[in-house]
Short mmCIF file of C-alpha atoms and ligand atoms in Angstrom, two decimals:
data_model
loop_
_atom_site.label_atom_id
_atom_site.label_comp_id
_atom_site.label_asym_id
_atom_site.label_seq_id
_atom_site.Cartn_x
_atom_site.Cartn_y
_atom_site.Cartn_z
CA MET I 1 0.11 0.11 0.01
CA SER I 2 1.10 3.51 -0.67
CA VAL I 3 1.31 6.30 1.87
CA SER I 4 -2.46 7.12 1.52
CA GLY I 5 -3.86 3.72 2.19
CA LEU I 6 -4.51 3.15 -1.61
CA PRO I 7 -2.41 0.69 -3.82
CA PRO I 8 0.79 2.26 -5.78
CA TYR I 9 0.30 4.68 -8.32
CA ASP I 10 -0.97 3.11 -11.63
CA PRO I 11 0.38 4.65 -14.67
CA GLN I 12 -2.39 3.43 -16.71
CA ASN I 13 -5.18 5.29 -14.69
CA ILE I 14 -7.31 7.71 -16.74
CA PHE I 15 -5.71 10.89 -15.56
CA ALA I 16 -2.28 9.60 -16.35
CA ARG I 17 -3.42 8.64 -19.71
CA ILE I 18 -4.94 12.26 -20.15
CA LEU I 19 -1.54 13.82 -18.99
CA ARG I 20 0.19 11.84 -21.84
CA GLY I 21 -2.44 12.97 -24.37
CA GLU I 22 -3.63 9.25 -24.90
CA ILE I 23 -7.25 10.27 -24.02
CA PRO I 24 -8.52 13.63 -25.13
CA CYS I 25 -9.98 16.16 -22.59
CA LYS I 26 -11.72 19.60 -22.72
CA ARG I 27 -8.70 21.52 -21.39
CA VAL I 28 -8.94 24.81 -19.62
CA HIS I 29 -5.34 25.37 -18.33
CA GLU I 30 -1.84 23.55 -18.59
CA ASP I 31 1.44 24.68 -16.95
CA GLY I 32 4.64 23.20 -15.61
CA HIS I 33 2.85 21.73 -12.38
CA ALA I 34 -0.82 21.25 -13.49
CA LEU I 35 -3.37 20.41 -15.90
CA ALA I 36 -7.12 21.47 -15.67
CA PHE I 37 -10.04 20.18 -17.66
CA HIS I 38 -13.72 20.03 -17.73
CA ASP I 39 -15.24 16.81 -15.62
CA ILE I 40 -16.61 14.29 -18.00
CA HIS I 41 -19.85 14.04 -15.87
CA PRO I 42 -20.37 17.63 -14.34
CA GLN I 43 -22.16 18.07 -10.99
CA ALA I 44 -22.28 21.86 -11.21
CA PRO I 45 -22.95 24.13 -14.31
CA THR I 46 -19.04 24.63 -14.04
CA HIS I 47 -17.09 21.40 -12.87
CA VAL I 48 -13.23 21.52 -13.71
CA LEU I 49 -10.73 18.90 -12.37
CA VAL I 50 -7.16 20.19 -11.77
CA ILE I 51 -4.40 17.53 -11.47
CA PRO I 52 -0.63 17.65 -10.75
CA LYS I 53 1.54 16.81 -13.44
CA GLY I 54 3.49 14.25 -10.94
CA ALA I 55 2.50 10.63 -10.27
CA TYR I 56 0.54 10.96 -6.82
CA VAL I 57 -1.98 8.65 -6.03
CA SER I 58 -4.07 10.97 -3.70
CA ALA I 59 -4.18 14.18 -1.67
CA ALA I 60 -2.29 12.42 1.35
CA ASP I 61 0.43 11.03 -1.14
CA PHE I 62 0.76 14.56 -2.86
CA HIS I 63 1.03 16.39 0.43
CA ALA I 64 3.50 14.01 1.84
CA SER I 65 5.78 13.23 -1.09
CA ALA I 66 5.62 16.14 -3.37
CA SER I 67 8.45 18.91 -3.45
CA ALA I 68 7.35 22.47 -1.91
CA GLU I 69 7.57 23.85 -5.66
CA GLU I 70 5.21 21.09 -6.85
CA ILE I 71 2.78 21.94 -3.98
CA ALA I 72 2.97 25.70 -4.53
CA GLY I 73 2.71 25.44 -8.31
CA PHE I 74 -0.24 23.14 -8.15
CA TRP I 75 -2.33 25.15 -5.69
CA ARG I 76 -1.38 28.50 -7.47
CA ALA I 77 -3.01 26.77 -10.59
CA VAL I 78 -6.16 25.82 -8.90
CA GLY I 79 -6.47 29.51 -7.77
CA LEU I 80 -5.79 30.74 -11.33
CA VAL I 81 -7.94 28.51 -12.91
CA ALA I 82 -11.05 29.28 -10.60
CA LYS I 83 -10.30 32.83 -11.29
CA SER I 84 -10.23 32.18 -15.07
CA LEU I 85 -13.34 30.52 -15.04
CA GLY I 86 -14.99 33.54 -13.84
CA LEU I 87 -16.23 32.00 -10.18
CA GLU I 88 -14.35 34.43 -7.93
CA ALA I 89 -17.53 36.93 -7.77
CA THR I 90 -20.08 34.14 -7.03
CA GLY I 91 -17.89 31.72 -5.18
CA TYR I 92 -17.17 28.01 -5.84
CA ARG I 93 -16.14 24.88 -3.78
CA LEU I 94 -13.03 22.94 -3.92
CA LEU I 95 -13.14 19.42 -3.07
CA ALA I 96 -10.62 16.43 -3.03
CA ASN I 97 -11.72 12.97 -2.55
CA MET I 98 -9.14 10.81 -0.77
CA GLY I 99 -9.59 7.09 -0.16
CA PRO I 100 -12.32 4.56 -0.03
CA ASP I 101 -14.60 6.29 2.46
CA SER I 102 -14.48 9.31 0.12
CA GLY I 103 -15.44 7.33 -2.91
CA GLN I 104 -12.22 8.43 -4.78
CA GLU I 105 -12.64 7.02 -8.27
CA VAL I 106 -9.62 7.90 -10.01
CA PRO I 107 -6.33 7.12 -8.18
CA HIS I 108 -4.29 10.15 -9.48
CA PHE I 109 -4.74 13.26 -7.10
CA HIS I 110 -7.25 15.75 -8.23
CA VAL I 111 -9.05 18.65 -6.98
CA HIS I 112 -12.57 19.53 -8.32
CA ILE I 113 -13.59 23.02 -8.56
CA CYS I 114 -17.41 23.49 -8.82
CA GLY I 115 -19.51 26.52 -9.30
CA GLY I 116 -21.91 28.37 -11.20
CA LYS I 117 -24.87 28.07 -8.80
CA PRO I 118 -25.59 27.89 -5.10
CA LEU I 119 -23.98 24.41 -4.19
CA GLY I 120 -26.11 23.62 -1.37
CA ARG I 121 -24.89 21.60 1.82
CA MET I 122 -21.37 20.62 1.63
CA ILE I 123 -21.56 16.92 2.42
CA SER I 124 -24.36 14.44 1.08
CA SER I 125 -24.90 11.11 2.77
CA GLY I 126 -26.09 9.52 -0.42
P1 LIG H 1 -13.16 11.29 -7.98
O1 LIG H 1 -14.48 10.53 -7.36
O2 LIG H 1 -12.03 10.40 -7.97
O3 LIG H 1 -13.06 12.47 -6.82
O4 LIG H 1 -13.38 11.86 -9.28
C1 LIG H 1 -13.11 11.45 -10.33
C2 LIG H 1 -13.92 12.41 -11.42
O5 LIG H 1 -13.30 12.33 -12.47
C3 LIG H 1 -15.28 12.02 -11.50
O6 LIG H 1 -16.10 13.38 -11.53
C4 LIG H 1 -15.47 11.64 -12.98
O7 LIG H 1 -16.87 12.25 -13.67
C5 LIG H 1 -14.15 12.32 -13.65
N1 LIG H 1 -13.82 11.27 -14.81
C6 LIG H 1 -13.71 10.23 -14.96
N2 LIG H 1 -13.12 9.68 -16.06
C7 LIG H 1 -12.93 10.89 -16.84
C8 LIG H 1 -12.61 11.06 -18.05
O8 LIG H 1 -12.30 10.28 -18.75
N3 LIG H 1 -12.59 12.31 -18.47
C9 LIG H 1 -13.05 13.47 -17.45
N4 LIG H 1 -12.80 14.63 -18.11
N5 LIG H 1 -13.07 13.21 -16.42
C10 LIG H 1 -13.43 11.65 -16.15
#
């Protein structure tokens, strides 16, 4: 098991394949540290995923193992993307699922940026 209680990084996971350009995405931003693209099943009028370029299986893995430069670059990209999507005035939600109880589906660390309408309660039991 990796640092975050998940299996070791799988280079064939869907986001690794998107990073390598093997699978298309609706890209909204790319820099040296991060790639941002629209979620394929949006849960809000705007739903964008931001992923680091490094091979980190989860939030726990990323924050334990990435360099300070990677962490700063990634989170700066999250802020830039949210701003570029025009979400700052009305607000937005950042969400990162980590491990089984969260329902994390894709084992490459990612942050969801959701906005474009009032988003309601933070956590659903469903
Ligand atoms: P998680 O549950 O791991 O936090 O979120 C994974 C997200 O990735 C889901 O919202 C899902 O819709 C999205 N997703 C899964 N496969 C693809 C894909 O091939 N392309 C895109 N753009 N999003 C995907």
